[in-house]
XYZ file of C-alpha atoms in Angstrom:
310
model
C 64.279 -22.252 3.757
C 62.006 -20.435 6.161
C 62.740 -17.164 4.370
C 61.771 -18.717 1.058
C 58.415 -19.798 2.470
C 57.740 -16.282 3.722
C 58.723 -14.895 0.341
C 56.336 -17.242 -1.464
C 53.543 -16.451 0.991
C 54.124 -12.734 0.508
C 54.086 -13.136 -3.262
C 50.815 -15.084 -3.064
C 49.219 -12.372 -0.938
C 50.434 -9.667 -3.310
C 49.104 -11.515 -6.365
C 45.754 -12.096 -4.627
C 45.531 -8.424 -3.732
C 46.286 -7.387 -7.305
C 43.688 -9.807 -8.697
C 41.094 -8.643 -6.157
C 41.727 -4.986 -6.990
C 41.473 -5.635 -10.722
C 38.259 -7.662 -10.472
C 36.728 -5.199 -8.004
C 37.450 -2.242 -10.266
C 36.010 -4.074 -13.261
C 32.882 -5.041 -11.295
C 32.401 -1.506 -9.999
C 32.678 0.023 -13.456
C 30.163 -2.458 -14.833
C 27.828 -1.717 -11.912
C 28.076 2.020 -12.570
C 27.328 1.502 -16.273
C 24.388 -0.789 -15.480
C 22.939 1.749 -13.041
C 23.229 4.588 -15.560
C 21.658 2.512 -18.343
C 18.729 1.262 -16.282
C 16.804 4.514 -15.998
C 15.776 7.693 -17.787
C 15.901 11.320 -16.667
C 12.811 13.305 -17.581
C 12.038 17.003 -17.230
C 8.681 17.729 -15.590
C 6.958 21.047 -14.884
C 8.466 20.840 -11.379
C 11.952 19.767 -12.410
C 13.869 16.639 -13.428
C 13.354 13.187 -11.961
C 14.983 9.826 -12.663
C 12.686 6.871 -13.293
C 12.277 3.467 -14.881
C 9.032 1.958 -16.134
C 8.551 -1.705 -16.940
C 5.841 -4.329 -17.177
C 2.237 -4.352 -18.313
C -0.927 -3.748 -16.338
C -2.033 -1.417 -13.538
C 0.736 1.012 -12.615
C 2.418 0.771 -9.219
C 4.644 3.701 -8.244
C 7.387 2.323 -6.003
C 8.890 4.972 -3.710
C 12.220 3.772 -2.333
C 13.573 3.983 1.201
C 16.506 5.790 2.809
C 18.995 5.396 1.257
C 17.978 4.007 -2.106
C 17.175 4.963 -5.667
C 15.136 3.750 -8.612
C 17.111 0.497 -8.387
C 15.501 -0.305 -5.032
C 12.088 -0.102 -6.689
C 13.261 -2.465 -9.402
C 14.604 -4.888 -6.795
C 11.309 -4.830 -4.914
C 9.369 -5.449 -8.128
C 11.316 -8.677 -8.653
C 9.683 -10.104 -5.529
C 6.287 -10.190 -7.244
C 5.464 -13.666 -8.458
C 3.631 -12.812 -11.668
C 4.242 -9.966 -14.147
C 0.799 -8.408 -13.868
C 1.670 -4.786 -13.068
C 3.620 -1.926 -14.562
C 6.300 -0.817 -12.124
C 7.233 2.853 -12.039
C 10.397 3.156 -9.958
C 11.838 6.579 -9.185
C 14.872 8.130 -7.532
C 13.677 10.600 -4.943
C 15.373 14.026 -4.847
C 18.979 13.791 -3.680
C 19.327 10.209 -4.884
C 21.332 9.220 -7.955
C 20.352 11.521 -10.859
C 17.409 13.390 -9.302
C 18.624 16.762 -7.986
C 17.823 17.476 -4.335
C 16.609 20.996 -5.102
C 13.843 19.598 -7.322
C 11.697 18.703 -4.300
C 13.309 18.469 -0.840
C 10.141 17.993 1.276
C 7.774 15.004 1.243
C 4.965 17.319 0.124
C 7.000 18.622 -2.801
C 8.069 15.102 -3.698
C 4.427 13.987 -3.856
C 3.699 16.829 -6.277
C 6.745 15.831 -8.320
C 5.354 12.301 -8.650
C 2.121 13.759 -10.005
C 4.095 15.875 -12.481
C 5.949 12.729 -13.600
C 2.638 10.962 -14.209
C 1.562 13.915 -16.364
C 4.680 13.614 -18.505
C 4.207 9.861 -18.890
C 0.457 10.233 -19.609
C -0.463 7.966 -16.712
C -3.757 8.497 -14.914
C -4.328 6.609 -11.693
C -1.737 4.579 -9.841
C -1.199 2.695 -6.639
C 1.646 4.159 -4.587
C 3.939 1.931 -2.545
C 6.245 3.530 0.002
C 9.172 1.542 1.381
C 10.583 2.689 4.744
C 11.739 6.288 4.212
C 9.555 6.467 1.107
C 6.559 6.458 3.445
C 6.152 10.206 4.054
C 6.024 11.208 0.382
C 3.777 8.220 -0.427
C 1.362 9.371 2.285
C 1.504 12.904 0.937
C 0.682 11.637 -2.549
C -2.403 9.853 -1.189
C -3.435 13.042 0.651
C -2.630 15.634 -2.030
C -3.512 13.643 -5.149
C -6.242 11.292 -3.964
C -7.986 11.436 -7.326
C -4.995 9.770 -8.964
C -4.314 7.284 -6.160
C -6.063 3.903 -6.297
C -4.394 2.606 -3.169
C -1.621 3.244 -0.672
C 0.861 0.571 0.432
C 3.333 1.075 3.266
C 6.208 -1.388 3.602
C 7.917 -0.870 6.994
C 7.085 2.764 6.336
C 7.642 6.000 8.240
C 4.254 7.527 9.079
C 5.095 10.121 11.734
C 7.948 12.087 13.311
C 11.117 10.094 12.847
C 14.577 10.606 14.271
C 17.279 8.047 13.714
C 19.286 9.560 16.568
C 16.360 9.230 18.993
C 15.858 5.582 18.065
C 19.557 4.826 18.419
C 19.524 6.300 21.938
C 17.099 3.547 22.956
C 19.571 0.842 21.914
C 21.894 -0.861 24.399
C 25.447 0.576 24.087
C 26.898 -2.359 22.144
C 24.026 -2.395 19.674
C 24.352 1.352 19.178
C 28.065 1.014 18.430
C 27.398 -1.860 16.035
C 24.692 0.076 14.166
C 26.940 3.107 13.762
C 29.773 0.880 12.536
C 27.437 -0.978 10.189
C 26.144 2.249 8.631
C 29.697 3.378 7.883
C 30.869 0.030 6.515
C 27.838 -0.632 4.311
C 28.512 2.669 2.537
C 31.753 1.222 1.100
C 31.462 -0.222 -2.394
C 34.173 -2.796 -1.629
C 31.962 -4.231 1.121
C 29.045 -4.525 -1.314
C 31.349 -6.401 -3.695
C 32.260 -8.887 -0.952
C 28.648 -9.280 0.185
C 27.145 -10.132 -3.217
C 28.200 -13.805 -3.308
C 26.448 -14.341 0.033
C 23.343 -12.489 -1.182
C 23.043 -14.893 -4.103
C 22.788 -17.789 -1.649
C 19.696 -16.306 0.000
C 16.107 -17.231 -0.936
C 15.028 -15.247 -3.995
C 18.737 -14.711 -4.621
C 18.284 -12.405 -7.620
C 16.129 -10.008 -5.607
C 18.508 -10.218 -2.641
C 21.439 -9.381 -4.891
C 19.550 -6.423 -6.337
C 18.680 -5.163 -2.859
C 22.320 -5.327 -1.769
C 23.342 -3.451 -4.906
C 21.094 -0.529 -3.935
C 23.764 0.493 -1.427
C 26.299 0.904 -4.236
C 27.590 4.423 -4.992
C 26.562 5.802 -1.612
C 28.199 9.111 -2.501
C 25.389 9.587 -5.045
C 22.733 8.813 -2.430
C 24.119 10.610 0.626
C 22.524 14.011 -0.075
C 19.110 12.378 -0.287
C 19.668 10.384 2.887
C 20.836 13.407 4.870
C 17.856 15.409 3.609
C 15.477 12.598 4.572
C 16.773 12.555 8.134
C 16.334 16.324 8.338
C 12.841 16.292 6.833
C 11.564 13.362 8.891
C 12.583 15.044 12.132
C 10.392 18.019 11.151
C 7.249 15.901 10.861
C 4.869 16.565 13.730
C 1.705 14.737 12.712
C 0.155 13.849 9.380
C -3.651 13.907 9.004
C -3.791 10.182 8.388
C -7.544 10.231 8.996
C -7.890 12.147 5.718
C -6.410 9.339 3.619
C -9.380 8.537 1.410
C -8.007 5.483 -0.402
C -7.666 1.807 0.508
C -4.476 1.358 2.528
C -2.357 -1.716 3.155
C 0.543 -1.724 5.631
C 3.124 -4.448 6.216
C 5.318 -4.179 9.305
C 7.301 -6.453 11.589
C 6.817 -6.162 15.330
C 10.577 -6.550 15.807
C 11.503 -3.689 13.475
C 14.073 -1.567 15.320
C 14.705 0.868 12.452
C 11.181 2.120 11.758
C 9.194 1.126 14.805
C 6.022 -0.951 14.645
C 4.220 1.987 16.260
C 4.287 3.750 12.884
C 2.176 1.002 11.339
C -0.149 0.895 14.345
C -0.744 4.627 14.046
C -1.610 4.375 10.356
C -3.893 1.387 10.925
C -5.736 3.149 13.743
C -6.289 6.441 11.893
C -6.590 5.790 8.157
C -10.268 4.898 7.557
C -9.665 2.129 5.018
C -6.435 0.716 6.422
C -5.562 -2.922 6.926
C -2.393 -4.021 8.686
C -0.428 -7.170 7.982
C 1.553 -7.908 11.127
C 4.743 -9.966 10.873
C 5.401 -11.252 14.426
C 9.032 -10.586 15.418
C 9.707 -9.470 11.855
C 12.617 -7.119 11.233
C 12.786 -4.045 9.011
C 13.270 -6.469 6.115
C 10.183 -8.514 6.958
C 8.778 -7.896 3.479
C 11.736 -9.905 2.132
C 12.246 -12.506 4.852
C 8.506 -13.260 4.758
C 7.990 -12.600 1.046
C 6.151 -15.913 0.578
C 3.183 -14.564 2.566
C 3.655 -10.806 2.085
C 3.816 -10.642 -1.700
C 0.672 -12.709 -2.493
C -1.316 -10.574 -0.030
C 0.123 -7.419 -1.556
C -0.687 -8.591 -5.094
C -4.275 -9.316 -4.089
C -4.641 -5.864 -2.525
C -3.196 -4.098 -5.569
C -5.391 -6.018 -8.006
C -8.519 -5.331 -5.970
C -7.859 -1.625 -5.601
C -6.395 -0.905 -9.035
C -8.710 -3.002 -11.137
C -8.519 -1.801 -14.711
C -8.671 1.923 -13.943
C -4.964 2.601 -14.394
C -3.710 3.587 -17.796
C -0.237 3.107 -19.212
């Protein structure tokens, strides 16, 4: 009798495993197809770049973090309450379908964004850098100020950045957890398991989209590794030469990109304003979206006006 119970239990586990594998594979294939269908690849004078463009109104170029892709820009755009902007989301070099050799450095990436605008016949934009998208967003504001209506930094890197140096400041257990987390989150099967929980969060659709931006890490790894290499090379940026209105959002409890990055930008950029999220994490823009997004919308509308063209 006992053996029969074990046999039935084993059969149930086997059937569950088969069903899970089948549904996971189906979900992953659909996710891959959705990702491929959601963007376009365009050839510019500086090389190819993947992008998506949606909405109506002043154009906001959303520069994703590390890792990421154009899908992170789309996920961020869903946090806006009203459809009053055009959102230009790109995959930076090394991410998804944009080749790394197109523009490895933040300076080259900024020039690539300008070349993309040329191809799309877009004049001025606001540029929004999320986390690791900060350096190239800053470079766009510095190198192409005439086409930049405003600069937004969301938990953004503004100076020399080394993930390894930051991790060394962590207590041992936290360091081990972060290293483990980075390895686990790169597994598509983990993303599949996490999605039902993401849907339960506030602004569930945006949360689900943000979780999905970790999917297909193998197609984002080259970009991430290049980012870490490039960010370590940054000494100082001439932030005092940023000649456009600047809006930074940063949590004081951010232990991935430190709050000091936002303080530096706010103290040096002449037209900078800083929105401080007390004890906010690296995801403060999401956890505090109810206050962050209205303030961000107001800034973008004031700086962009009707000067952008689409």
